[in-house]
Amino acid sequence: MNGVTTTGAGPGAVPQQDQPQRGSRLFIRTGFAVLAGVAAFFVTNVLNENDGDLWQWTMSIVLGCATLIVQLLVDFGERLEAVQESQKRRIRDMKDSLSSHHTEMRAAVDESFAKINAATELYSKVDGSVLRSDEVTRLVLGYTKVGEQGADIVKAFAEEELGRLALLMENLGNGTADCPGENHEWLIDLTKCVKRTLYATSTSVDRDFWSSEPAGRYLAAQETAIKTRGVKIRRVFLVDKEEEITPGLRLLCARHIRSGIEARIAVRAQLEPTAQMNSLNDFIIFDGELSYETEPDIRVMPSKTTLKMTREHVEERVNRFNVLWEATRTEPDRAPQPAPEPDEGRAVTHPAGQRQQP
């Protein structure tokens, strides 16, 4: 590419453009040798007047050849030194290359072993955890399968869901987790996991929830928890004023009682100051260990769901619920029913046991 071609192969290959230079140098050396021989001839001829003596020619030839040999030896020494320097440079470059390659290989091996150690440590922690390790393995295998076969939109969705799950696990490990809106799946899954107690308040914030589809699954999960695991479930329906106790609310409370849930209605204005609480603050306590809470927005709609597991916060919620429960005695299923109107022609029995004819 640069106009230089070589003859032969290997380290001793000679560029073709150097061949004319070598020829000219050889011609110059030969010329010096001839001049040295001629000079020797004239010198010996001046010192010895016998022109026919053979040793004059011999000295001239010997001196010329010696001059040429010396020049060739000097050139050979210079070329040998250059070759040695080139070989040293190539060996040095090779050592540097091997050293760099060794460093890269060592870094790659160290990185690979670090990944293996990290994976081994991770799975050791998973196996040593009280959580089910087979589900973690199932998650990893499913994610890798999506990565190998899924479409781009599926991969993006899988990454989004995995990131959300990872964030949830981190937050649960830190003692609190939240999400926008009301998370019905969290509510139902926690009900499926509860083993001892479920204490809940129900305010006007979630009143419309009880007529939704998730509410049916939620109540079904509570019935299952009561029948199969003996879970004690208590729920207090909170209202601000007595006028808010509608027939629909009484029927809802009675429906819970028929499902095995201890349900009561509390009028906030009629409670003792120690039992009063914000009627918009809705919470559910699972096994006395986790509090599921919803926060309303300015339209009194659930805007945020929070899971809190710190012991101090959960104990405060349990104490608040116990005070509220003890201060509440309204149970609509046990409320006295109005006496039926007497029919004409039928005797009416008065509390005193007397019979009065119509």
CSV table of C-alpha atoms in Angstrom, one decimal:
chain,number,residue,atom,x,y,z
A,1,MET,CA,0.0,0.0,0.0
A,2,ASN,CA,2.9,2.4,0.6
A,3,GLY,CA,4.8,1.5,-2.6
A,4,VAL,CA,7.3,-0.8,-0.8
A,5,THR,CA,7.5,-4.5,-1.8
A,6,THR,CA,9.6,-7.1,-0.3
A,7,THR,CA,11.4,-10.2,-1.6
A,8,GLY,CA,11.3,-13.4,0.3
A,9,ALA,CA,9.5,-13.8,3.6
A,10,GLY,CA,10.3,-13.6,7.3
A,11,PRO,CA,12.4,-11.2,9.3
A,12,GLY,CA,15.2,-11.2,6.7
A,13,ALA,CA,13.0,-10.0,3.8
A,14,VAL,CA,14.6,-7.1,2.0
A,15,PRO,CA,12.5,-4.3,0.5
A,16,GLN,CA,13.0,-4.0,-3.2
A,17,GLN,CA,13.6,-0.2,-3.0
A,18,ASP,CA,16.7,-0.9,-0.8
A,19,GLN,CA,18.3,-3.1,-3.5
A,20,PRO,CA,19.6,-0.2,-5.6
A,21,GLN,CA,21.0,1.5,-2.5
A,22,ARG,CA,22.8,-1.7,-1.6
A,23,GLY,CA,24.2,-2.0,-5.1
A,24,SER,CA,25.5,1.6,-5.0
A,25,ARG,CA,27.1,1.0,-1.6
A,26,LEU,CA,28.8,-2.1,-2.9
A,27,PHE,CA,30.0,-0.2,-5.9
A,28,ILE,CA,31.5,2.5,-3.7
A,29,ARG,CA,33.2,0.0,-1.5
A,30,THR,CA,34.6,-1.8,-4.5
A,31,GLY,CA,35.9,1.5,-5.8
A,32,PHE,CA,37.6,2.2,-2.4
A,33,ALA,CA,39.2,-1.2,-2.5
A,34,VAL,CA,40.5,-0.6,-6.1
A,35,LEU,CA,41.8,2.9,-5.1
A,36,ALA,CA,43.5,1.3,-2.1
A,37,GLY,CA,45.1,-1.3,-4.3
A,38,VAL,CA,46.3,1.3,-6.9
A,39,ALA,CA,47.6,3.5,-4.1
A,40,ALA,CA,49.5,0.5,-2.7
A,41,PHE,CA,50.9,-0.3,-6.1
A,42,PHE,CA,52.2,3.2,-6.6
A,43,VAL,CA,53.7,3.4,-3.1
A,44,THR,CA,55.5,0.1,-3.5
A,45,ASN,CA,56.7,1.1,-7.0
A,46,VAL,CA,58.2,4.3,-5.5
A,47,LEU,CA,59.9,2.5,-2.7
A,48,ASN,CA,61.2,-0.3,-5.0
A,49,GLU,CA,62.6,0.7,-8.4
A,50,ASN,CA,62.4,-2.8,-9.7
A,51,ASP,CA,59.3,-2.6,-11.8
A,52,GLY,CA,59.1,-6.2,-12.6
A,53,ASP,CA,58.9,-7.4,-9.0
A,54,LEU,CA,55.8,-9.5,-8.4
A,55,TRP,CA,55.3,-8.6,-4.8
A,56,GLN,CA,54.2,-5.0,-5.7
A,57,TRP,CA,51.2,-6.5,-7.5
A,58,THR,CA,50.6,-8.9,-4.7
A,59,MET,CA,50.6,-6.1,-2.0
A,60,SER,CA,48.3,-4.0,-4.1
A,61,ILE,CA,45.8,-6.8,-4.5
A,62,VAL,CA,46.0,-7.9,-0.9
A,63,LEU,CA,45.6,-4.3,0.4
A,64,GLY,CA,42.6,-3.7,-1.9
A,65,CYS,CA,41.0,-7.0,-0.9
A,66,ALA,CA,41.6,-6.3,2.8
A,67,THR,CA,40.0,-2.8,2.4
A,68,LEU,CA,37.0,-4.4,0.8
A,69,ILE,CA,36.8,-7.1,3.4
A,70,VAL,CA,37.0,-4.6,6.2
A,71,GLN,CA,34.2,-2.5,4.7
A,72,LEU,CA,32.1,-5.6,4.3
A,73,LEU,CA,32.8,-6.6,7.9
A,74,VAL,CA,31.9,-3.1,9.2
A,75,ASP,CA,28.6,-3.2,7.1
A,76,PHE,CA,27.9,-6.7,8.4
A,77,GLY,CA,28.4,-5.6,12.0
A,78,GLU,CA,26.1,-2.6,11.5
A,79,ARG,CA,23.4,-4.8,9.9
A,80,LEU,CA,23.8,-7.4,12.6
A,81,GLU,CA,23.5,-4.8,15.3
A,82,ALA,CA,20.4,-3.4,13.5
A,83,VAL,CA,18.9,-7.0,13.3
A,84,GLN,CA,19.6,-7.5,17.0
A,85,GLU,CA,18.0,-4.2,17.9
A,86,SER,CA,15.0,-5.1,15.8
A,87,GLN,CA,14.7,-8.5,17.4
A,88,LYS,CA,15.0,-6.9,20.8
A,89,ARG,CA,12.3,-4.5,19.9
A,90,ARG,CA,10.1,-7.2,18.6
A,91,ILE,CA,10.6,-9.3,21.7
A,92,ARG,CA,9.9,-6.3,23.9
A,93,ASP,CA,6.7,-5.6,21.9
A,94,MET,CA,5.7,-9.3,22.1
A,95,LYS,CA,6.3,-9.2,25.9
A,96,ASP,CA,4.1,-6.1,26.2
A,97,SER,CA,1.5,-7.7,24.1
A,98,LEU,CA,1.5,-10.9,26.1
A,99,SER,CA,1.5,-9.0,29.3
A,100,SER,CA,-1.5,-6.9,28.1
A,101,HIS,CA,-3.2,-10.1,26.9
A,102,HIS,CA,-2.5,-11.8,30.2
A,103,THR,CA,-3.9,-8.8,32.1
A,104,GLU,CA,-7.1,-8.9,29.9
A,105,MET,CA,-7.5,-12.6,30.3
A,106,ARG,CA,-6.9,-12.4,34.1
A,107,ALA,CA,-9.5,-9.5,34.3
A,108,ALA,CA,-12.0,-11.6,32.3
A,109,VAL,CA,-11.4,-14.7,34.4
A,110,ASP,CA,-11.7,-12.6,37.6
A,111,GLU,CA,-14.9,-11.0,36.3
A,112,SER,CA,-16.3,-14.4,35.4
A,113,PHE,CA,-15.4,-15.9,38.8
A,114,ALA,CA,-16.9,-12.8,40.5
A,115,LYS,CA,-20.2,-13.3,38.6
A,116,ILE,CA,-20.1,-17.0,39.6
A,117,ASN,CA,-19.4,-16.2,43.2
A,118,ALA,CA,-22.2,-13.6,43.2
A,119,ALA,CA,-24.6,-16.0,41.7
A,120,THR,CA,-23.5,-18.7,44.2
A,121,GLU,CA,-23.8,-16.3,47.1
A,122,LEU,CA,-27.2,-15.2,45.8
A,123,TYR,CA,-28.6,-18.7,45.5
A,124,SER,CA,-27.1,-19.6,48.9
A,125,LYS,CA,-29.0,-16.7,50.5
A,126,VAL,CA,-32.2,-17.8,48.7
A,127,ASP,CA,-31.8,-21.4,49.9
A,128,GLY,CA,-31.1,-20.2,53.4
A,129,SER,CA,-34.1,-17.9,53.4
A,130,VAL,CA,-37.5,-18.8,54.9
A,131,LEU,CA,-39.0,-18.0,51.5
A,132,ARG,CA,-39.6,-20.6,48.9
A,133,SER,CA,-36.5,-20.9,46.7
A,134,ASP,CA,-38.3,-22.8,44.0
A,135,GLU,CA,-40.4,-19.8,43.3
A,136,VAL,CA,-37.3,-17.6,42.9
A,137,THR,CA,-35.8,-20.2,40.5
A,138,ARG,CA,-39.1,-20.3,38.6
A,139,LEU,CA,-39.1,-16.5,38.3
A,140,VAL,CA,-35.5,-16.5,36.9
A,141,LEU,CA,-36.2,-19.3,34.4
A,142,GLY,CA,-39.3,-17.7,33.2
A,143,TYR,CA,-37.6,-14.3,32.8
A,144,THR,CA,-34.7,-15.9,30.8
A,145,LYS,CA,-37.3,-17.7,28.6
A,146,VAL,CA,-39.0,-14.4,27.8
A,147,GLY,CA,-35.6,-12.9,27.0
A,148,GLU,CA,-34.8,-15.7,24.6
A,149,GLN,CA,-38.1,-16.1,22.8
A,150,GLY,CA,-40.3,-13.1,23.5
A,151,ALA,CA,-41.1,-10.2,21.2
A,152,ASP,CA,-39.7,-6.7,22.0
A,153,ILE,CA,-42.9,-5.5,23.6
A,154,VAL,CA,-43.1,-8.6,25.7
A,155,LYS,CA,-39.4,-8.2,26.8
A,156,ALA,CA,-40.1,-4.5,27.7
A,157,PHE,CA,-43.2,-5.5,29.7
A,158,ALA,CA,-41.3,-8.3,31.5
A,159,GLU,CA,-38.5,-5.9,32.4
A,160,GLU,CA,-41.1,-3.4,33.7
A,161,GLU,CA,-42.9,-6.0,35.8
A,162,LEU,CA,-39.6,-7.5,37.1
A,163,GLY,CA,-38.4,-4.0,38.1
A,164,ARG,CA,-41.7,-3.4,39.9
A,165,LEU,CA,-41.4,-6.7,41.7
A,166,ALA,CA,-37.8,-6.0,42.7
A,167,LEU,CA,-38.7,-2.6,44.0
A,168,LEU,CA,-41.5,-4.2,46.1
A,169,MET,CA,-39.1,-6.7,47.6
A,170,GLU,CA,-36.7,-4.0,48.5
A,171,ASN,CA,-39.4,-1.9,50.1
A,172,LEU,CA,-40.8,-4.8,52.0
A,173,GLY,CA,-37.3,-5.5,53.3
A,174,ASN,CA,-37.0,-1.9,54.4
A,175,GLY,CA,-40.4,-2.1,56.3
A,176,THR,CA,-42.7,-0.1,54.0
A,177,ALA,CA,-44.1,-0.2,50.5
A,178,ASP,CA,-46.6,1.8,48.6
A,179,CYS,CA,-48.3,2.1,45.2
A,180,PRO,CA,-50.6,4.6,43.5
A,181,GLY,CA,-54.4,4.1,43.9
A,182,GLU,CA,-56.0,1.2,45.8
A,183,ASN,CA,-54.2,-2.1,45.2
A,184,HIS,CA,-56.9,-4.8,45.4
A,185,GLU,CA,-54.5,-7.6,44.6
A,186,TRP,CA,-52.4,-6.8,47.6
A,187,LEU,CA,-55.5,-6.8,49.8
A,188,ILE,CA,-56.8,-10.2,48.5
A,189,ASP,CA,-53.3,-11.9,48.6
A,190,LEU,CA,-52.7,-10.7,52.2
A,191,THR,CA,-56.2,-12.1,53.2
A,192,LYS,CA,-55.1,-15.4,51.7
A,193,CYS,CA,-52.0,-15.4,53.8
A,194,VAL,CA,-53.4,-14.2,57.1
A,195,LYS,CA,-53.3,-16.9,59.8
A,196,ARG,CA,-54.6,-15.4,63.1
A,197,THR,CA,-56.4,-12.1,63.0
A,198,LEU,CA,-57.6,-9.5,60.6
A,199,TYR,CA,-58.7,-6.1,62.1
A,200,ALA,CA,-60.1,-3.6,59.6
A,201,THR,CA,-61.8,-0.2,59.5
A,202,SER,CA,-64.1,0.8,56.6
A,203,THR,CA,-64.8,4.5,56.0
A,204,SER,CA,-66.6,6.5,53.4
A,205,VAL,CA,-63.5,6.3,51.3
A,206,ASP,CA,-64.0,2.7,50.4
A,207,ARG,CA,-67.8,2.5,50.6
A,208,ASP,CA,-68.2,2.1,46.9
A,209,PHE,CA,-65.6,-0.7,47.0
A,210,TRP,CA,-68.1,-3.1,48.5
A,211,SER,CA,-70.2,-3.2,45.4
A,212,SER,CA,-67.3,-4.0,43.1
A,213,GLU,CA,-66.0,-7.3,41.7
A,214,PRO,CA,-62.8,-7.3,43.9
A,215,ALA,CA,-65.0,-7.0,47.0
A,216,GLY,CA,-66.6,-10.3,46.2
A,217,ARG,CA,-63.3,-12.0,46.0
A,218,TYR,CA,-62.1,-10.2,49.1
A,219,LEU,CA,-65.1,-11.5,51.1
A,220,ALA,CA,-64.7,-15.0,49.7
A,221,ALA,CA,-61.1,-15.0,50.8
A,222,GLN,CA,-62.2,-13.8,54.3
A,223,GLU,CA,-64.8,-16.6,54.5
A,224,THR,CA,-62.1,-19.1,53.5
A,225,ALA,CA,-59.7,-17.8,56.2
A,226,ILE,CA,-62.4,-18.1,58.8
A,227,LYS,CA,-63.5,-21.6,57.9
A,228,THR,CA,-60.2,-23.2,57.1
A,229,ARG,CA,-57.7,-21.4,59.3
A,230,GLY,CA,-59.8,-20.1,62.1
A,231,VAL,CA,-58.9,-16.5,61.5
A,232,LYS,CA,-60.7,-14.0,63.7
A,233,ILE,CA,-61.9,-11.1,61.6
A,234,ARG,CA,-63.3,-7.8,63.0
A,235,ARG,CA,-64.5,-4.8,61.0
A,236,VAL,CA,-65.7,-1.4,62.1
A,237,PHE,CA,-67.8,0.7,59.6
A,238,LEU,CA,-67.1,4.3,60.5
A,239,VAL,CA,-69.4,7.2,59.9
A,240,ASP,CA,-69.3,10.8,61.0
A,241,LYS,CA,-72.9,11.3,61.9
A,242,GLU,CA,-75.8,9.0,62.8
A,243,GLU,CA,-77.7,10.2,59.8
A,244,GLU,CA,-75.1,8.4,57.6
A,245,ILE,CA,-76.2,5.0,58.9
A,246,THR,CA,-78.3,4.1,55.9
A,247,PRO,CA,-80.3,0.9,55.3
A,248,GLY,CA,-77.7,-0.1,52.7
A,249,LEU,CA,-74.9,0.2,55.3
A,250,ARG,CA,-76.9,-1.9,57.8
A,251,LEU,CA,-77.4,-4.6,55.1
A,252,LEU,CA,-73.7,-4.5,54.3
A,253,CYS,CA,-72.8,-4.9,58.0
A,254,ALA,CA,-75.3,-7.8,58.3
A,255,ARG,CA,-73.8,-9.4,55.2
A,256,HIS,CA,-70.4,-9.4,56.9
A,257,ILE,CA,-71.9,-10.9,60.0
A,258,ARG,CA,-73.5,-13.7,58.0
A,259,SER,CA,-70.1,-14.5,56.6
A,260,GLY,CA,-68.6,-15.0,60.1
A,261,ILE,CA,-67.1,-11.6,60.4
A,262,GLU,CA,-67.6,-9.6,63.6
A,263,ALA,CA,-68.9,-6.3,62.3
A,264,ARG,CA,-70.0,-3.1,64.0
A,265,ILE,CA,-71.0,0.5,63.0
A,266,ALA,CA,-69.3,3.4,64.8
A,267,VAL,CA,-70.5,7.0,64.8
A,268,ARG,CA,-67.5,9.1,65.2
A,269,ALA,CA,-69.3,12.0,66.8
A,270,GLN,CA,-70.7,9.7,69.6
A,271,LEU,CA,-67.4,8.1,70.5
A,272,GLU,CA,-65.2,9.1,73.4
A,273,PRO,CA,-62.3,11.5,72.5
A,274,THR,CA,-59.8,8.6,73.1
A,275,ALA,CA,-61.6,6.5,70.5
A,276,GLN,CA,-62.1,9.1,67.8
A,277,MET,CA,-60.0,9.0,64.7
A,278,ASN,CA,-60.0,10.5,61.3
A,279,SER,CA,-63.0,9.0,59.5
A,280,LEU,CA,-61.0,9.1,56.2
A,281,ASN,CA,-58.1,7.1,57.6
A,282,ASP,CA,-58.7,3.5,56.5
A,283,PHE,CA,-56.5,0.7,57.7
A,284,ILE,CA,-56.4,-3.1,57.9
A,285,ILE,CA,-54.1,-5.0,60.3
A,286,PHE,CA,-53.0,-8.5,59.3
A,287,ASP,CA,-51.8,-10.9,62.1
A,288,GLY,CA,-50.8,-7.8,64.2
A,289,GLU,CA,-47.7,-7.6,61.9
A,290,LEU,CA,-48.6,-5.6,58.8
A,291,SER,CA,-50.9,-2.6,58.3
A,292,TYR,CA,-52.6,-2.0,54.9
A,293,GLU,CA,-53.6,1.6,54.6
A,294,THR,CA,-55.3,3.8,52.0
A,295,GLU,CA,-55.0,7.5,51.8
A,296,PRO,CA,-57.7,9.7,50.1
A,297,ASP,CA,-57.3,12.5,47.7
A,298,ILE,CA,-59.2,15.8,47.7
A,299,ARG,CA,-62.2,14.0,46.1
A,300,VAL,CA,-62.2,11.5,49.0
A,301,MET,CA,-61.1,8.7,46.7
A,302,PRO,CA,-58.2,6.2,47.4
A,303,SER,CA,-55.1,7.8,46.0
A,304,LYS,CA,-52.4,5.7,47.6
A,305,THR,CA,-51.9,2.3,49.2
A,306,THR,CA,-49.2,1.8,51.8
A,307,LEU,CA,-47.9,-1.4,53.5
A,308,LYS,CA,-46.2,-0.6,56.8
A,309,MET,CA,-44.4,-3.3,58.9
A,310,THR,CA,-42.5,-1.3,61.5
A,311,ARG,CA,-43.4,-2.6,64.9
A,312,GLU,CA,-44.1,0.7,66.5
A,313,HIS,CA,-46.5,1.7,63.7
A,314,VAL,CA,-48.4,-1.6,63.7
A,315,GLU,CA,-48.7,-1.6,67.5
A,316,GLU,CA,-50.2,1.9,67.4
A,317,ARG,CA,-52.7,0.8,64.8
A,318,VAL,CA,-53.7,-2.3,66.8
A,319,ASN,CA,-54.1,-0.2,70.0
A,320,ARG,CA,-56.2,2.3,68.1
A,321,PHE,CA,-58.4,-0.4,66.7
A,322,ASN,CA,-58.9,-2.1,70.1
A,323,VAL,CA,-60.0,1.2,71.6
A,324,LEU,CA,-62.4,1.8,68.8
A,325,TRP,CA,-63.8,-1.7,69.0
A,326,GLU,CA,-64.4,-1.5,72.7
A,327,ALA,CA,-66.1,1.9,72.4
A,328,THR,CA,-68.4,0.6,69.7
A,329,ARG,CA,-71.6,-1.3,70.6
A,330,THR,CA,-73.8,-0.8,67.6
A,331,GLU,CA,-74.4,-4.1,65.9
A,332,PRO,CA,-77.2,-3.8,63.3
A,333,ASP,CA,-78.0,-7.5,63.1
A,334,ARG,CA,-78.9,-7.4,66.8
A,335,ALA,CA,-80.8,-4.1,66.7
A,336,PRO,CA,-84.4,-4.5,67.9
A,337,GLN,CA,-86.9,-4.9,65.1
A,338,PRO,CA,-90.1,-2.9,65.1
A,339,ALA,CA,-93.2,-4.8,66.4
A,340,PRO,CA,-95.5,-6.0,63.6
A,341,GLU,CA,-98.9,-4.3,63.2
A,342,PRO,CA,-101.7,-6.4,64.7
A,343,ASP,CA,-104.2,-7.8,62.3
A,344,GLU,CA,-108.0,-7.2,62.7
A,345,GLY,CA,-109.8,-10.0,64.4
A,346,ARG,CA,-106.7,-11.4,66.1
A,347,ALA,CA,-106.0,-11.0,69.8
A,348,VAL,CA,-103.0,-8.8,70.8
A,349,THR,CA,-100.8,-9.9,73.7
A,350,HIS,CA,-99.4,-7.0,75.8
A,351,PRO,CA,-96.2,-7.2,77.7
A,352,ALA,CA,-98.2,-7.7,80.9
A,353,GLY,CA,-99.6,-10.9,79.6
A,354,GLN,CA,-103.1,-9.7,79.2
A,355,ARG,CA,-105.2,-10.4,76.1
A,356,GLN,CA,-107.2,-7.7,74.6
A,357,GLN,CA,-109.9,-8.4,72.0
A,358,PRO,CA,-110.1,-6.0,69.1
